[in-house]
Short mmCIF file of C-alpha atoms and ligand atoms in Angstrom, two decimals:
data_model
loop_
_atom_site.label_atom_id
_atom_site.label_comp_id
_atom_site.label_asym_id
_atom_site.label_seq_id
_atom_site.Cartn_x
_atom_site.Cartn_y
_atom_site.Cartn_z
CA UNK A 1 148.06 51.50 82.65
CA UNK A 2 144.99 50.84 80.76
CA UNK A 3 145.12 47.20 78.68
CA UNK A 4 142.23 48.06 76.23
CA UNK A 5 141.34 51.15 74.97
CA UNK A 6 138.35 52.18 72.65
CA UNK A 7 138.94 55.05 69.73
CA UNK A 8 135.71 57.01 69.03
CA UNK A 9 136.68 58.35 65.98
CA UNK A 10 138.07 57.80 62.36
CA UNK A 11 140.48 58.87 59.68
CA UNK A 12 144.02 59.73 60.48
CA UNK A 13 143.80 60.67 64.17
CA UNK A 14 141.67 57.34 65.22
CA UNK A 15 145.40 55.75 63.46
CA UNK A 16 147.36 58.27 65.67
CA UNK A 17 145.51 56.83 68.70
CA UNK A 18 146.59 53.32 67.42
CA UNK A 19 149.55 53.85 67.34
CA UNK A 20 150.18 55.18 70.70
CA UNK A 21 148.09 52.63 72.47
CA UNK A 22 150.44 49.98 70.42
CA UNK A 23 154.01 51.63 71.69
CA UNK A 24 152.34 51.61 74.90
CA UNK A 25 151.74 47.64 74.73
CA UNK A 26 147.27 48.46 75.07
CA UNK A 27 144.75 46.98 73.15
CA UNK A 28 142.64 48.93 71.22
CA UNK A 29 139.11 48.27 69.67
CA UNK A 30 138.09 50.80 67.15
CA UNK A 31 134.37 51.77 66.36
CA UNK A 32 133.47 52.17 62.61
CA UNK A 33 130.28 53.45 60.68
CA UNK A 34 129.32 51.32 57.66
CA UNK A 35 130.80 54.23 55.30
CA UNK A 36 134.45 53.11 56.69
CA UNK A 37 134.49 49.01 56.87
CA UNK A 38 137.69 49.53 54.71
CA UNK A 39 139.34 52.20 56.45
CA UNK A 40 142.95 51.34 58.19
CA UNK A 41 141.59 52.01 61.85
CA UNK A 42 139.40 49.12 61.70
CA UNK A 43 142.20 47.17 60.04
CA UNK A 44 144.90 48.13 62.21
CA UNK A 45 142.68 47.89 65.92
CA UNK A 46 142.90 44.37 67.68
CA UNK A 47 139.48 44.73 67.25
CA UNK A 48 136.30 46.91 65.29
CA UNK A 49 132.87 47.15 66.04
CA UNK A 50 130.10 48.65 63.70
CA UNK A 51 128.12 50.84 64.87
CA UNK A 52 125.81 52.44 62.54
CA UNK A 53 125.42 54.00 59.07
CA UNK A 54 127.20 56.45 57.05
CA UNK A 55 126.21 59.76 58.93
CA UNK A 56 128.23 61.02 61.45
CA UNK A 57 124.63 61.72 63.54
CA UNK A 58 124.03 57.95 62.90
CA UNK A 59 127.17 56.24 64.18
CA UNK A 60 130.12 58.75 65.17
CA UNK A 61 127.79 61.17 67.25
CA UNK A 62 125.98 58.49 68.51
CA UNK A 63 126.94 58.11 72.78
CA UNK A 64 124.68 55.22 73.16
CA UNK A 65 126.11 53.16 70.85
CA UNK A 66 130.12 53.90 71.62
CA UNK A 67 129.45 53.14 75.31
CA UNK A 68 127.63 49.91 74.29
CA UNK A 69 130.50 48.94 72.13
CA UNK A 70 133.41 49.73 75.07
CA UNK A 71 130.47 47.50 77.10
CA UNK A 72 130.78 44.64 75.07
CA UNK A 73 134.34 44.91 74.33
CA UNK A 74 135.69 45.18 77.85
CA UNK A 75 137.63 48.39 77.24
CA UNK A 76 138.39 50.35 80.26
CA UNK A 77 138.79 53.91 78.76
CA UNK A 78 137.44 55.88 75.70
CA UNK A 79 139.83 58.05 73.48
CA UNK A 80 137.25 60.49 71.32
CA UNK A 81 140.22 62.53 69.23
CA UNK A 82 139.34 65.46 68.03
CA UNK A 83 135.56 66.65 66.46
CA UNK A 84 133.13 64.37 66.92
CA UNK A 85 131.98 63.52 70.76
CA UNK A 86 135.43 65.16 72.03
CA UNK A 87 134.02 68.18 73.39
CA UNK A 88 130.76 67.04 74.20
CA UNK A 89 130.28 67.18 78.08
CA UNK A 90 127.04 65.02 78.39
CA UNK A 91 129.38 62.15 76.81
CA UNK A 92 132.28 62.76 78.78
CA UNK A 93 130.23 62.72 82.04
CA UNK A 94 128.16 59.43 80.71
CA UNK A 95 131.29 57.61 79.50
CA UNK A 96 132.12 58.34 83.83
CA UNK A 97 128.94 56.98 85.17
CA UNK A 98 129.26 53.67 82.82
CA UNK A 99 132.87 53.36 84.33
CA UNK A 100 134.80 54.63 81.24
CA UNK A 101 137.69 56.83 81.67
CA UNK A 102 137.12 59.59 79.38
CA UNK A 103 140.20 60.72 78.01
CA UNK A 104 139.43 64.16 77.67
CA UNK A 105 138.70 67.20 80.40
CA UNK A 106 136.11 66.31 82.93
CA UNK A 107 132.74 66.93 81.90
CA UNK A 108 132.43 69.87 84.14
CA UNK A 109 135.67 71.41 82.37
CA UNK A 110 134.00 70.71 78.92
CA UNK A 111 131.09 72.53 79.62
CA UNK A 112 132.40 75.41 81.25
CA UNK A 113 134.86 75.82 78.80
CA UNK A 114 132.11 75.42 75.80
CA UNK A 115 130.20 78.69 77.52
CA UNK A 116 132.69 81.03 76.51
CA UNK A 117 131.64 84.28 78.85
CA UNK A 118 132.14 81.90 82.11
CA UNK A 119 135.79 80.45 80.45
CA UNK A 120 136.92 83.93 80.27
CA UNK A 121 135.43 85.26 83.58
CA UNK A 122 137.45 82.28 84.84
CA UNK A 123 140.54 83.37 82.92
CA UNK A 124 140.53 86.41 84.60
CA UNK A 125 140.66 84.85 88.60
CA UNK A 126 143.34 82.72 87.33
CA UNK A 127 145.28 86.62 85.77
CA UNK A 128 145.11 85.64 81.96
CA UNK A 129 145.05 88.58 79.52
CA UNK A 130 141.36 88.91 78.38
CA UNK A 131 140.13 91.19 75.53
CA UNK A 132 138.25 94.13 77.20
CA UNK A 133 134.34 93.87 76.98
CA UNK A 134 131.76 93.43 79.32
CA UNK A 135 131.41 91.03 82.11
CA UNK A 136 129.40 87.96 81.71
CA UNK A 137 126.74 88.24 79.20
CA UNK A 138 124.94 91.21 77.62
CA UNK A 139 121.95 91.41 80.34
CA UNK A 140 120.85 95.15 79.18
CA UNK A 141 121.39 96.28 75.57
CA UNK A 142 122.00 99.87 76.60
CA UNK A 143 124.55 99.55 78.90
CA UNK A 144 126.38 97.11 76.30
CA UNK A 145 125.45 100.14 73.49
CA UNK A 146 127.44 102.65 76.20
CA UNK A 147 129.84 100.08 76.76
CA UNK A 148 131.06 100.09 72.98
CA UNK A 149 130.49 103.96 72.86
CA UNK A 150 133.27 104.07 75.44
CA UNK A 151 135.59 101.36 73.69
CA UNK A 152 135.70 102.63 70.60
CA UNK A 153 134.34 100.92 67.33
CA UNK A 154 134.50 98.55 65.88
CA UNK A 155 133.39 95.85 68.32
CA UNK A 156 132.39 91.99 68.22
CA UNK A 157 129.39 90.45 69.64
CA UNK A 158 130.38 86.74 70.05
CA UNK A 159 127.75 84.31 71.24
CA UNK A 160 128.39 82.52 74.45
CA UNK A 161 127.91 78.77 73.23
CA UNK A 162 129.54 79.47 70.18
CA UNK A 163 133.39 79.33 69.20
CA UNK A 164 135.80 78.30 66.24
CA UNK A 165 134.48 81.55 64.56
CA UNK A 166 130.77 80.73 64.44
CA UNK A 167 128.00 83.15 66.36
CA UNK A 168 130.40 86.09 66.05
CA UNK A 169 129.15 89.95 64.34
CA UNK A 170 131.71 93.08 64.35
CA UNK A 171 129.78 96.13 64.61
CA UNK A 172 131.31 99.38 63.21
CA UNK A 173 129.29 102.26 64.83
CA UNK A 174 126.66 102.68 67.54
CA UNK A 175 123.70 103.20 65.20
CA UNK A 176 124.37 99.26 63.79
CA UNK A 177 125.04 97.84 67.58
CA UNK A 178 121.04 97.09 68.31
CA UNK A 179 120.08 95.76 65.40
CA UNK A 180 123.52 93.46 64.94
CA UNK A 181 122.93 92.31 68.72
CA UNK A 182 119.32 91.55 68.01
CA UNK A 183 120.15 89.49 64.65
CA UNK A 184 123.11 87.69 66.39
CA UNK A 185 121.06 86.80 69.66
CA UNK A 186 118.22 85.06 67.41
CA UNK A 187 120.90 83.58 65.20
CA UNK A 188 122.75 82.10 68.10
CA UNK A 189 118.99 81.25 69.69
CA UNK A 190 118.86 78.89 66.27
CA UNK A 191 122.40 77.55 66.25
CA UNK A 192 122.98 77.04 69.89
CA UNK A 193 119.71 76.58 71.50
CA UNK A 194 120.68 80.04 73.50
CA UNK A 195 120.44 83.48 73.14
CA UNK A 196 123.60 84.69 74.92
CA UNK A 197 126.19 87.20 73.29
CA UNK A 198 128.63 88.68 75.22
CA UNK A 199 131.04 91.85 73.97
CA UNK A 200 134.71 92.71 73.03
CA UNK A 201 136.88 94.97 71.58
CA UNK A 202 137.45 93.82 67.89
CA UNK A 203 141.26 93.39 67.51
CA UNK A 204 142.38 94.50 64.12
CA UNK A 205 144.18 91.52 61.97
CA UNK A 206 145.27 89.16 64.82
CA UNK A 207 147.84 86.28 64.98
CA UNK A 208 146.23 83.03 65.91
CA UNK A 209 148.32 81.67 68.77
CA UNK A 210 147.64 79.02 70.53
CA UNK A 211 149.75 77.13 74.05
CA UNK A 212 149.86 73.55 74.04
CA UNK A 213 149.36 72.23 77.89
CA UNK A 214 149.65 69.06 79.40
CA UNK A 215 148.44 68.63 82.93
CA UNK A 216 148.53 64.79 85.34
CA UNK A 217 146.40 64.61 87.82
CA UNK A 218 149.52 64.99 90.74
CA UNK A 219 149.26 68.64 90.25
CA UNK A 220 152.35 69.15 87.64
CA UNK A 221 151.06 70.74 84.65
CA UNK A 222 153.56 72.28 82.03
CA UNK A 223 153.48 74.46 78.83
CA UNK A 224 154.61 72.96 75.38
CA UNK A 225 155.22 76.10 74.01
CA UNK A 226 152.96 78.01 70.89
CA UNK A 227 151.90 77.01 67.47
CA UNK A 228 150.95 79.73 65.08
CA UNK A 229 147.36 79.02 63.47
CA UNK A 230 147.21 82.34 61.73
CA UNK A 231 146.82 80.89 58.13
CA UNK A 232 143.34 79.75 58.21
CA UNK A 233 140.67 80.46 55.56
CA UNK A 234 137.04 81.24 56.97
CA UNK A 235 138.19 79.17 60.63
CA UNK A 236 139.58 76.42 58.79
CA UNK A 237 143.16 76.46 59.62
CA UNK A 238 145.32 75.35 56.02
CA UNK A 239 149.09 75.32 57.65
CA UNK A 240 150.30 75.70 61.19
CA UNK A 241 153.66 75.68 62.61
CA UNK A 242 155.62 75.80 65.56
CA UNK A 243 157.30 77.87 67.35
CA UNK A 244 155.97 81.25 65.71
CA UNK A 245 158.72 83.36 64.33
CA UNK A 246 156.90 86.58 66.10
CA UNK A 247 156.60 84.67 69.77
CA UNK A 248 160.52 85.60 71.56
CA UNK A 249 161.59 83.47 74.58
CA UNK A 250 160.33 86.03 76.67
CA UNK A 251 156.74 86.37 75.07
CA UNK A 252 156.50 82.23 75.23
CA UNK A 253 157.32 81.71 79.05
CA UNK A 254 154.73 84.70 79.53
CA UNK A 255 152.29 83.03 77.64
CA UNK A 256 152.98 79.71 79.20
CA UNK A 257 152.64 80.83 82.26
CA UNK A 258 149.63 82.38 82.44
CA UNK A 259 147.92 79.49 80.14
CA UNK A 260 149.46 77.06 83.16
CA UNK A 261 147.66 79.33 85.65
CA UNK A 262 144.34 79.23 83.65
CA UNK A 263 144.35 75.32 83.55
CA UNK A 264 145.32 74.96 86.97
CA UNK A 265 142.48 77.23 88.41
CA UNK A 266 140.20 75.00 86.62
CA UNK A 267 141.35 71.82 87.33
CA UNK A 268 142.62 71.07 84.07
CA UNK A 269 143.76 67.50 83.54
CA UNK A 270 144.88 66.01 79.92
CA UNK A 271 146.12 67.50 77.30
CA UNK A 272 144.87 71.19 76.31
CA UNK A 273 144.83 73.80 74.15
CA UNK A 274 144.75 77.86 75.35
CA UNK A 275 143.77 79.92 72.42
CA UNK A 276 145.00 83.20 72.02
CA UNK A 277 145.24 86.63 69.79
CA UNK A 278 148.28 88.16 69.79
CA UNK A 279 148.24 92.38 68.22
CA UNK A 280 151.16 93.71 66.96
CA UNK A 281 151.97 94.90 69.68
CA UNK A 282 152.88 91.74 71.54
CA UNK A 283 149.49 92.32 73.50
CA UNK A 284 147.74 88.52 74.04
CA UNK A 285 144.11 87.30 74.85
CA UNK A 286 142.35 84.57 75.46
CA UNK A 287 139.86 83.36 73.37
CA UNK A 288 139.10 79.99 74.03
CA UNK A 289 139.95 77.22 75.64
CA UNK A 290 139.74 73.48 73.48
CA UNK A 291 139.78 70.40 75.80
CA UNK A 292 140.67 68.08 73.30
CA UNK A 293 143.63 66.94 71.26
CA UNK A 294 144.64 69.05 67.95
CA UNK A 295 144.73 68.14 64.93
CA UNK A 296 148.32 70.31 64.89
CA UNK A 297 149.54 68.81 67.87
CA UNK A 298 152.22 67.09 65.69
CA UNK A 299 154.33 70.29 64.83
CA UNK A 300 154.76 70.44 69.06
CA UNK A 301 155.69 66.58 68.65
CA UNK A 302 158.18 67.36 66.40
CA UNK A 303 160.11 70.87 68.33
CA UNK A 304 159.84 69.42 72.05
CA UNK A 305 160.59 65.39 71.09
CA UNK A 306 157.51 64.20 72.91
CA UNK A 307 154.65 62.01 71.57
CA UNK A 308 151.67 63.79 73.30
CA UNK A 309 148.97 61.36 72.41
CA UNK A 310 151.24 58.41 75.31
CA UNK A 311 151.25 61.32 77.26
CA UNK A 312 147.66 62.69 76.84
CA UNK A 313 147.14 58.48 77.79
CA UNK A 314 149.33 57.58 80.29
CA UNK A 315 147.98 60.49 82.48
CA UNK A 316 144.26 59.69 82.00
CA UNK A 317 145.60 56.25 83.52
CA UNK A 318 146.49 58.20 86.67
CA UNK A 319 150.55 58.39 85.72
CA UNK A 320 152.64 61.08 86.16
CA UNK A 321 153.95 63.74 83.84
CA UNK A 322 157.48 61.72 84.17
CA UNK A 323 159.42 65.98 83.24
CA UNK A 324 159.13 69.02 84.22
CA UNK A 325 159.15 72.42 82.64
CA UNK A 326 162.75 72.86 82.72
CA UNK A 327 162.89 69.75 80.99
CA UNK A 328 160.96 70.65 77.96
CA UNK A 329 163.77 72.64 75.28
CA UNK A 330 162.82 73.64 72.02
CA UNK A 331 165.03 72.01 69.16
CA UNK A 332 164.19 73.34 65.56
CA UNK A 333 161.09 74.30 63.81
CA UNK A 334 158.04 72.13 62.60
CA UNK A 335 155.33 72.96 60.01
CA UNK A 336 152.24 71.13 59.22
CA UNK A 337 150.49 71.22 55.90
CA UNK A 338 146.99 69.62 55.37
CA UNK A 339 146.29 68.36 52.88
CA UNK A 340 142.26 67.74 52.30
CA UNK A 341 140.18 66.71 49.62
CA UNK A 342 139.07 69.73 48.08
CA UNK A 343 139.19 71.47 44.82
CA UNK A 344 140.98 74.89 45.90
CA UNK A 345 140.37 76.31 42.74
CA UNK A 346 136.12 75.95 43.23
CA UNK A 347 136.33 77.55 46.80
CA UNK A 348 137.58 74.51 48.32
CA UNK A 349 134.84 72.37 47.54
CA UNK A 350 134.91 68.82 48.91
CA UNK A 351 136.16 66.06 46.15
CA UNK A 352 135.22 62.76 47.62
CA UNK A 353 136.02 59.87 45.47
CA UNK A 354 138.75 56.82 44.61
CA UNK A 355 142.63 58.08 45.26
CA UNK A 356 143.96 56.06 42.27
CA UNK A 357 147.17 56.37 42.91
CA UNK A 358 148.91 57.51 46.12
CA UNK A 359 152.44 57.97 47.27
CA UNK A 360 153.89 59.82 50.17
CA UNK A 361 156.91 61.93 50.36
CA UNK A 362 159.87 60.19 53.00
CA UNK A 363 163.32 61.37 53.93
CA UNK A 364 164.60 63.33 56.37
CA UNK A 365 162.48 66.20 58.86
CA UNK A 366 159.34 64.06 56.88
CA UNK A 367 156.40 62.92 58.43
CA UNK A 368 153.11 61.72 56.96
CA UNK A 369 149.84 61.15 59.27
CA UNK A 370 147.36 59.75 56.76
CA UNK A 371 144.69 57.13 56.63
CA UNK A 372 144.81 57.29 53.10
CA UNK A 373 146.03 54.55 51.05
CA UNK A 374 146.08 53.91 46.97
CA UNK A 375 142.42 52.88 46.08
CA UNK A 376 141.02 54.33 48.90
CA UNK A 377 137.60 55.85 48.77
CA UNK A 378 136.96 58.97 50.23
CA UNK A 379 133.43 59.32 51.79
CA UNK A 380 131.81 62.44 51.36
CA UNK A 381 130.50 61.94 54.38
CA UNK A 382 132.96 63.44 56.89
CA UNK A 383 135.89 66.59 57.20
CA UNK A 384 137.69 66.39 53.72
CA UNK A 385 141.42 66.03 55.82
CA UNK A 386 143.24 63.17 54.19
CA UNK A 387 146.80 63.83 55.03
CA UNK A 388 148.93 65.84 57.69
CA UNK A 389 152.34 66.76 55.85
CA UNK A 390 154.35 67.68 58.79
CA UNK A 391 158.06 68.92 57.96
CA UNK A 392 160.97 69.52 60.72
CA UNK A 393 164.05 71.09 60.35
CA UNK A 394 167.10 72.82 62.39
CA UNK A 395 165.39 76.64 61.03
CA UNK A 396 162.40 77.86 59.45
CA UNK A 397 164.25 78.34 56.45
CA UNK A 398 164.88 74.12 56.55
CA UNK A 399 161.56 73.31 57.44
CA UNK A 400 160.20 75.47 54.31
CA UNK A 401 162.78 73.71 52.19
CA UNK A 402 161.87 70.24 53.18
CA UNK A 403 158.24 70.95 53.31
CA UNK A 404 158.68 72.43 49.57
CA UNK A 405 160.57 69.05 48.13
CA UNK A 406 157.63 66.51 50.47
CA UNK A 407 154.80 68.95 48.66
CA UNK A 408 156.09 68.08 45.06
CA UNK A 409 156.78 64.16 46.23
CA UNK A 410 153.07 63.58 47.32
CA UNK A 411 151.35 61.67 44.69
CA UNK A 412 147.63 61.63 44.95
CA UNK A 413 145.92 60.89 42.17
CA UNK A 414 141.88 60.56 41.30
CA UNK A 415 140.38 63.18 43.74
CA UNK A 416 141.64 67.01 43.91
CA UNK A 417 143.70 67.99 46.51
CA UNK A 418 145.25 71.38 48.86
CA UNK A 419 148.57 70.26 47.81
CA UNK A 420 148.63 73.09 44.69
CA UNK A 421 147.55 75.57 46.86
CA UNK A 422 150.12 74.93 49.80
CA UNK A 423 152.82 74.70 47.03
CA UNK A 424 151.75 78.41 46.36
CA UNK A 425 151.31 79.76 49.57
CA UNK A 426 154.67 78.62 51.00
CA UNK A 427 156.15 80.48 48.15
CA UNK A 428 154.73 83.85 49.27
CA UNK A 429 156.98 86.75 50.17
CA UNK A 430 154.18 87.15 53.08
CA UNK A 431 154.31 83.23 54.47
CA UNK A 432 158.94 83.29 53.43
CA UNK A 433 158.97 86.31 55.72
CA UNK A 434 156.80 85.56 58.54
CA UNK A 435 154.84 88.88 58.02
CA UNK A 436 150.95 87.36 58.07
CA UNK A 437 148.25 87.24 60.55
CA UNK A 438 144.70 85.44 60.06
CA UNK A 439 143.51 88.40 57.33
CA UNK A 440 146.10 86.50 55.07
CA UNK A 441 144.23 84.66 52.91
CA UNK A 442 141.84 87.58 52.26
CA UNK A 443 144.21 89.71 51.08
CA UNK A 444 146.50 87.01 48.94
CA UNK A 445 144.93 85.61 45.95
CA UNK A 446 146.74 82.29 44.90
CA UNK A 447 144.47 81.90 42.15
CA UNK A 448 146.71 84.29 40.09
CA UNK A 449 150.31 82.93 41.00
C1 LIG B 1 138.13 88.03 67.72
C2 LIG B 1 138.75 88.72 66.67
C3 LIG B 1 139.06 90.05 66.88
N1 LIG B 1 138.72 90.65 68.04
N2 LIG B 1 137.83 88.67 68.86
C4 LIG B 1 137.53 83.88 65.40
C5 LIG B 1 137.44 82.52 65.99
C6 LIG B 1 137.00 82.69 67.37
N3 LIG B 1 137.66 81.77 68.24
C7 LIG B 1 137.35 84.10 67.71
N4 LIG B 1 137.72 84.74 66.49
C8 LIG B 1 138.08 86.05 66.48
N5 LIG B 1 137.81 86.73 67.62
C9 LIG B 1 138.12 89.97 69.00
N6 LIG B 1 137.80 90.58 70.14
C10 LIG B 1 139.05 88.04 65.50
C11 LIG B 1 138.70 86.71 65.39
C12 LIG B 1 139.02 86.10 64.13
C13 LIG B 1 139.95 85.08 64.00
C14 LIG B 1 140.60 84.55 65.11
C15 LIG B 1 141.51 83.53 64.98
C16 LIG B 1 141.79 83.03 63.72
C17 LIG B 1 141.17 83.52 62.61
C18 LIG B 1 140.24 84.55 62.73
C19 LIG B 1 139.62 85.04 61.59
C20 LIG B 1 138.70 86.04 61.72
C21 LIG B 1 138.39 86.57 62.98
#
């Protein structure tokens, strides 16, 4: 096992790391930009190293500097969370030739993951359900035009090196598909350094489902069942939990399966995430594939009993798995609130600033992942998360209860928060009943309720 470990990140999931690496007796050093001297990671590491100023480009993004602080603090491996450097294949393949384990995907799997025509050309070898479009990338504008003719509008035009919802364009007849392809392409040239699109289908008011995965590097790799992501407003996910009240037994072990077979034709090693949309029809597809830890992981935590940040760990040291898919049994249901630092009201604009006061729900099916504490100031300077509200309970119906008592508990006073909203939305016929997908929050206004 690994005796030192360094965090490249912040906030609540650089804590989340710390806390693993603790139960798991390693030594952690955290890295810290100038913004964050008094956050809890750099109190609660055996050790923190600055590393530059306030700007995520100027200290978090920075490779140079996190593999010269792992240099000087003798740390044998590099966790980099979620966000940040965690999907960025140039640092996962450095933090490898300074002698860092990475604790990620290789750098190979990053990359061909992050170019998303090649990810689903490989999802197909490997038998996953792919949206029908083209193959590879749009090469000839015609044939893609003939293409959609023959699919039937409406259509997307993704870009290849985008994802999360950004480079995408749904085109609704023919006569809009050349001049949608040709905006997209230079759009994508500007955001992505490259042209690519490639085309699909558009599926009409999707769930967002997404298979947990956890792979060691002896070949066992095993599914950890679904969380539903389908209440997100413009790709920012507000509430996710797990296991979807739409996905049956026999719907999980198919998508399990085939999410197994994906990561396993690629080599997969860690912990992963298979992104899907599911139709109302119980027909799934791949989307993407994120090589990372989530920041939802903990509703999975909470319905299969394991801690999959000492597992995402212990098999970057080389460990194995230690169960197998038979041993993994769902036991309840989890949901996770976040809870940012926005004003929901003024389209969720960021609200940065002193938390005067600050008090977390407890009790039981309760758990809080925050970095927060009172007299805490928020920086405007990274993602506006400031808590993770996770509730379990036996049912749905107990989670939602629990989740509804922890929501009026929180205290946090001084800078506006999601809590308001989440109050409201859990209190929806829609969200009570299950019957949503990720046009939700377009169609809901909480404003009035
Ligand atoms: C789609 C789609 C419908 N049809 N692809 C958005 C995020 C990115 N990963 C892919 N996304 C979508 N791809 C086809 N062929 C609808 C979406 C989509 C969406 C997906 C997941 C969660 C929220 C979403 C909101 C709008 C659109």
């Amino acid at each position: 096992m690994f005796k030192k470990i360094l965090i490249a990140n912040r906030g609540e999931i650089a804590l989340r790391i710390i806390r693993a690496c603790q139960e798991l007796g390693i030594k952690t050093v955290a890295v810290y930009s100038e913004a964050d001297e008094d956050s809890l990671h750099v109190r609660f590491a055996d050790e923190a190293i600055c590393i530059g100023p306030a700007r995520g480009i100027d200290s978090y993004l920075k490779p140079d500097r996190i593999i010269a602080a792992a240099e000087v603090s003798g740390a044998e491996a590099i966790h980099p969370g979620y966000g940040f450097l965690s999907e960025n294949a140039d640092f996962a393949d450095m933090c490898a030739s300074h002698g860092f384990k990475f604790i990620g995907a290789s750098g190979n799997v990053i990359r061909m993951m992050g170019d998303k025509a090649e990810a689903k050309e490989n999802m197909i070898k490997a038998g996953v359900p792919v949206v029908p479009g083209n193959k590879g990338i749009i090469t000839d504008i015609e044939k893609a035009k003939e293409l959609a003719v023959e699919m039937g509008f409406p259509v997307i035009l993704k870009a290849v090196s985008g994802g999360g919802g950004r480079g995408m364009r749904i085109v609704n007849s023919v006569d809009e598909f050349e001049v949608n392809y040709q905006m997209a392409s230079s759009e994508a040239a500007g955001a992505f350094n490259n042209p690519d699109m490639y085309l699909e289908k558009f599926i009409q008011n999707p769930r967002h489902i997404e298979i947990q995965i956890m792979a060691d590097q002896h070949g066992n790799t095993v599914y950890l069942g679904e969380r539903e992501c389908s209440i997100q407003r413009r790709h920012q996910k507000l509430l996710e939990e797990a296991p979807s009240a739409v996905v049956s037994e026999e719907l999980r072990e198919k998508m399990g399966k085939v999410s197994v077979a994906g990561a396993k034709k690629v080599g997969y090693e860690g912990a992963g995430t298979i992104e899907f949309l599911l139709d109302s029809d119980e027909n799934f597809y791949f989307m993407e594939m994120n090589t990372r830890i989530q920041v939802e992981h903990p509703v999975t935590e909470m319905i299969y009993d394991r801690d999959l940040l000492k597992d995402q760990i212990r098999v970057a040291a080389g460990e194995e798995l230690g169960y197998t898919q038979d041993d993994l049994q769902i036991r309840g249901h989890a949901i996770e609130c976040r809870i940012n630092a926005e004003d929901w009201e003024r389209n969720f604009m960021p609200n940065p600033g002193e938390v005067t006061s600050f008090h977390v729900p407890g009790g039981p099916g309760v758990r809080v992942d925050s970095h927060v504490y009172q007299r805490y100031k928020i920086p405007p300077f990274y993602d506006s998360l400031i808590a993770k509200l996770i509730c379990y309970g036996k049912t749905r119906e107990e989670a939602i209860s629990r989740l509804n008592r922890a929501l009026d508990e929180f205290v946090i006073e001084g800078v506006k928060t999601t809590i308001p909203f989440q109050k409201k939305l859990i209190a929806t016929r829609e969200f009570l009943e299950a019957d949503f997908d990720t046009g939700l929050l377009d169609r809901i206004n909480l404003l009035d309720k």
